[in-house]
C-alpha positions as a printed NumPy array, in Angstrom:
array([[ 15.902,  35.621,   0.915],
       [ 15.181,  33.785,  -2.333],
       [ 13.36 ,  30.539,  -1.856],
       [ 15.351,  27.387,  -2.451],
       [ 13.518,  25.858,  -5.392],
       [ 15.555,  22.665,  -5.139],
       [ 13.969,  21.866,  -1.783],
       [ 11.843,  18.738,  -1.855],
       [  9.473,  17.617,   0.892],
       [  8.694,  13.963,   1.436],
       [  5.159,  13.361,   2.703],
       [  3.887,   9.856,   3.416],
       [  0.148,  10.496,   3.524],
       [ -0.131,   9.361,  -0.112],
       [  0.509,   5.83 ,   1.129],
       [ -2.385,   5.794,   3.561],
       [ -4.841,   3.944,   1.28 ],
       [ -2.816,   0.846,   0.486],
       [ -0.833,   0.968,   3.729],
       [ -3.98 ,   0.689,   5.848],
       [ -5.163,  -2.325,   3.85 ],
       [ -1.704,  -3.936,   3.918],
       [ -1.175,  -3.584,   7.664],
       [ -4.725,  -4.706,   8.415],
       [ -4.392,  -7.732,   6.15 ],
       [ -1.013,  -8.884,   7.459],
       [ -1.978,  -8.275,  11.084],
       [ -5.239, -10.173,  10.701],
       [ -3.468, -12.992,   8.893],
       [ -0.933, -13.473,  11.671],
       [ -3.355, -13.035,  14.571],
       [ -6.29 , -15.07 ,  13.272],
       [ -4.218, -17.953,  11.909],
       [ -1.891, -18.116,  14.914],
       [ -4.881, -17.97 ,  17.261],
       [ -6.623, -20.748,  15.324],
       [ -3.502, -22.914,  15.36 ],
       [ -2.889, -22.325,  19.071],
       [ -6.536, -22.982,  19.946],
       [ -6.7  , -26.229,  17.968],
       [ -3.313, -27.394,  19.266],
       [ -4.331, -26.623,  22.858],
       [ -7.356, -28.882,  22.372],
       [ -4.928, -31.826,  21.956],
       [ -5.423, -32.193,  18.201],
       [ -2.894, -33.957,  15.986],
       [ -0.317, -31.946,  14.06 ],
       [ -1.979, -32.816,  10.764],
       [ -5.294, -31.581,  12.151],
       [ -3.64 , -28.33 ,  13.24 ],
       [ -2.12 , -27.802,   9.79 ],
       [ -5.436, -28.515,   8.038],
       [ -7.211, -26.033,  10.302],
       [ -4.497, -23.427,   9.728],
       [ -4.565, -23.867,   5.955],
       [ -8.354, -23.616,   5.896],
       [ -8.102, -20.472,   8.002],
       [ -5.594, -18.954,   5.579],
       [ -7.754, -19.583,   2.499],
       [-11.033, -18.575,   4.124],
       [ -9.478, -15.518,   5.734],
       [ -7.876, -14.272,   2.515],
       [-11.161, -14.616,   0.621],
       [-13.062, -12.939,   3.435],
       [-10.611, -10.042,   3.598],
       [-10.78 ,  -9.528,  -0.171],
       [-14.569,  -9.634,  -0.249],
       [-14.945,  -7.454,   2.828],
       [-12.534,  -4.793,   1.62 ],
       [-14.043,  -4.767,  -1.875],
       [-17.61 ,  -4.414,  -0.604],
       [-16.828,  -1.759,   2.012],
       [-14.558,   0.336,  -0.214],
       [-17.008,  -0.018,  -3.116],
       [-19.695,   1.46 ,  -0.875],
       [-17.388,   4.403,  -0.204],
       [-16.713,   4.727,  -3.934],
       [-20.442,   4.702,  -4.725],
       [-21.051,   7.43 ,  -2.147],
       [-18.256,   9.559,  -3.584],
       [-19.615,   9.121,  -7.113],
       [-23.114,  10.098,  -5.996],
       [-21.821,  13.196,  -4.199],
       [-19.793,  14.251,  -7.237],
       [-22.774,  13.773,  -9.544],
       [-24.918,  15.878,  -7.214],
       [-22.233,  18.549,  -7.031],
       [-21.875,  18.599, -10.82 ],
       [-25.6  ,  19.198, -11.165],
       [-25.568,  22.007,  -8.609],
       [-22.67 ,  23.69 , -10.395],
       [-24.704,  23.687, -13.607],
       [-27.951,  24.947, -12.05 ],
       [-26.731,  27.112,  -9.149],
       [-23.24 ,  28.445, -10.004],
       [-23.647,  31.629,  -7.925],
       [-24.649,  29.684,  -4.829],
       [-21.747,  27.264,  -5.298],
       [-19.342,  30.193,  -5.643],
       [-20.673,  31.648,  -2.406],
       [-20.389,  28.282,  -0.688],
       [-16.765,  27.803,  -1.739],
       [-15.791,  31.351,  -0.745],
       [-17.36 ,  30.864,   2.706],
       [-15.208,  27.777,   3.194],
       [-12.077,  29.85 ,   2.563],
       [-13.297,  32.616,   4.862],
       [-13.769,  30.025,   7.615],
       [-10.171,  28.951,   7.057],
       [ -8.859,  32.461,   7.619],
       [ -8.949,  34.345,   4.316],
       [-10.523,  37.766,   4.02 ],
       [-13.852,  37.769,   2.143],
       [-12.331,  39.641,  -0.802],
       [ -9.457,  37.216,  -1.166],
       [-11.744,  34.229,  -0.58 ],
       [-13.955,  35.223,  -3.527],
       [-10.88 ,  35.754,  -5.722],
       [ -9.574,  32.294,  -4.848],
       [-12.993,  30.732,  -5.423],
       [-13.327,  32.436,  -8.81 ],
       [ -9.887,  31.351,  -9.994],
       [-10.254,  27.756,  -8.838],
       [-13.745,  27.423, -10.306],
       [-12.531,  28.888, -13.583],
       [ -9.903,  26.176, -13.835],
       [-11.912,  23.164, -12.567],
       [-15.026,  23.934, -10.537],
       [-15.882,  20.311,  -9.759],
       [-12.362,  19.498,  -8.551],
       [-12.344,  22.575,  -6.311],
       [-15.664,  21.652,  -4.692],
       [-14.742,  17.976,  -4.451],
       [-11.551,  18.839,  -2.604],
       [-12.655,  21.714,  -0.379],
       [-16.355,  21.022,   0.145],
       [-16.577,  17.227,   0.008],
       [-13.048,  16.332,   1.104],
       [-12.48 ,  14.031,  -1.878],
       [ -8.919,  14.085,  -3.203],
       [ -6.743,  11.865,  -5.363],
       [ -5.056,  10.525,  -2.22 ],
       [ -8.246,   9.711,  -0.321],
       [-10.331,   8.432,  -3.242],
       [-11.699,   4.916,  -2.758],
       [-10.009,   2.129,  -4.77 ],
       [-11.946,  -1.125,  -4.176],
       [ -9.84 ,  -3.461,  -6.327],
       [ -6.558,  -2.188,  -4.884],
       [ -7.873,  -2.573,  -1.325],
       [ -9.164,  -6.103,  -1.994],
       [ -5.947,  -7.287,  -3.642],
       [ -3.657,  -5.771,  -1.012],
       [ -5.723,  -7.135,   1.892],
       [ -5.957, -10.665,   0.476],
       [ -2.28 , -10.906,  -0.469],
       [ -0.977,  -9.475,   2.804],
       [ -3.383, -11.64 ,   4.816],
       [ -2.032, -14.705,   3.029],
       [  1.563, -13.621,   3.661],
       [  0.854, -12.976,   7.32 ],
       [ -1.053, -16.236,   7.795],
       [  1.727, -18.234,   6.138],
       [  4.169, -17.303,   8.917],
       [  2.5  , -19.057,  11.904],
       [  1.449, -21.874,   9.568],
       [  5.07 , -22.425,   8.583],
       [  6.082, -22.505,  12.258],
       [  3.358, -25.063,  12.985],
       [  4.708, -27.315,  10.236],
       [  8.269, -27.414,  11.571],
       [  7.771, -27.375,  15.344],
       [  7.238, -30.608,  17.285],
       [  3.719, -30.954,  18.676],
       [  4.949, -30.73 ,  22.26 ],
       [  6.217, -27.172,  21.724],
       [  3.73 , -26.04 ,  19.104],
       [  1.544, -23.81 ,  21.273],
       [  4.444, -21.957,  22.875],
       [  6.546, -21.848,  19.714],
       [  3.81 , -20.533,  17.434],
       [  2.748, -17.985,  20.052],
       [  6.23 , -16.566,  20.578],
       [  7.085, -16.573,  16.874],
       [  3.802, -14.868,  16.01 ],
       [  4.39 , -12.165,  18.596],
       [  7.792, -11.55 ,  17.029],
       [  6.16 , -11.385,  13.576],
       [  3.576,  -8.907,  14.884],
       [  6.237,  -6.703,  16.434],
       [  8.157,  -6.705,  13.145],
       [  4.958,  -5.845,  11.264],
       [  4.348,  -2.932,  13.61 ],
       [  7.852,  -1.617,  12.981],
       [  7.578,  -1.994,   9.182],
       [  4.144,  -0.358,   9.069],
       [  5.265,   2.509,  11.276],
       [  8.4  ,   3.137,   9.194],
       [  6.384,   3.078,   5.968],
       [  3.974,   5.605,   7.434],
       [  6.548,   7.677,   9.285],
       [  5.008,   6.898,  12.699],
       [  6.485,   5.917,  16.076],
       [  7.829,   2.367,  15.707],
       [  7.747,   1.434,  19.405],
       [  4.163,   2.476,  19.853],
       [  3.071,   0.591,  16.735],
       [  4.973,  -2.563,  17.706],
       [  3.571,  -2.545,  21.25 ],
       [  0.027,  -2.015,  19.995],
       [ -0.086,  -4.935,  17.553],
       [  1.819,  -7.253,  19.908],
       [ -0.544,  -6.604,  22.816],
       [ -3.704,  -7.376,  20.87 ],
       [ -2.126, -10.403,  19.208],
       [ -1.093, -11.829,  22.568],
       [ -4.59 , -11.259,  23.936],
       [ -6.212, -13.057,  20.999],
       [ -3.884, -16.064,  21.204],
       [ -4.285, -16.33 ,  24.974],
       [ -8.067, -16.346,  24.636],
       [ -8.144, -19.057,  21.952],
       [ -5.57 , -21.17 ,  23.792],
       [ -7.716, -21.016,  26.932],
       [-10.843, -21.995,  25.009],
       [ -9.024, -24.82 ,  23.22 ],
       [ -7.605, -26.181,  26.463],
       [-10.971, -25.933,  28.209],
       [-13.012, -27.661,  25.527],
       [-10.26 , -30.118,  24.717],
       [-10.212, -31.217,  28.346],
       [-13.989, -31.408,  28.552],
       [-14.277, -33.457,  25.392]])
């Protein structure tokens, strides 16, 4: 049968770089800020004190996320650049060895030796460095490190996530602040899990349960500490 050339496949793996940073940032923003607010409120602080602590947590957290993502992803980028430079040098000085190395990779994947050498020759003739980067080093356009993108996405999504429990803390009466912020934040986390799972094509229930469980655990721990030290003080 002739192949249907109009067929189009939709793969979501191309989103993995920014999606990981976005989900991590938003999740951390909700959990850390809600936990801070709940812990301070449980220590019998005033509402203004809770809001100041939450705002400080939002700003500090966003800056920390941006710096942390930029530094860590830059380290990955530096490693990739060093590996590519090394590979470029080896292709210039040892082309026969690199051809053999690439062909052996294809043989290990199931090609016959004859076909593996043909594939290696054709790919190296077109772009030898790209072929080795992809099949030997595992570096592709999708997986390549992007420090600035990761830093921006993490900081902005952290701020958006942190703003949600902070907004709840500003409108709820102090008597219901701990319970209200906790419940609202769990709902925000569940929604984040669903959105992240849909964007990545994953199971929404599993994702929602996972982020909600860890968020509840973090808020329970900080509430307990706040109540304990607030009582002692």
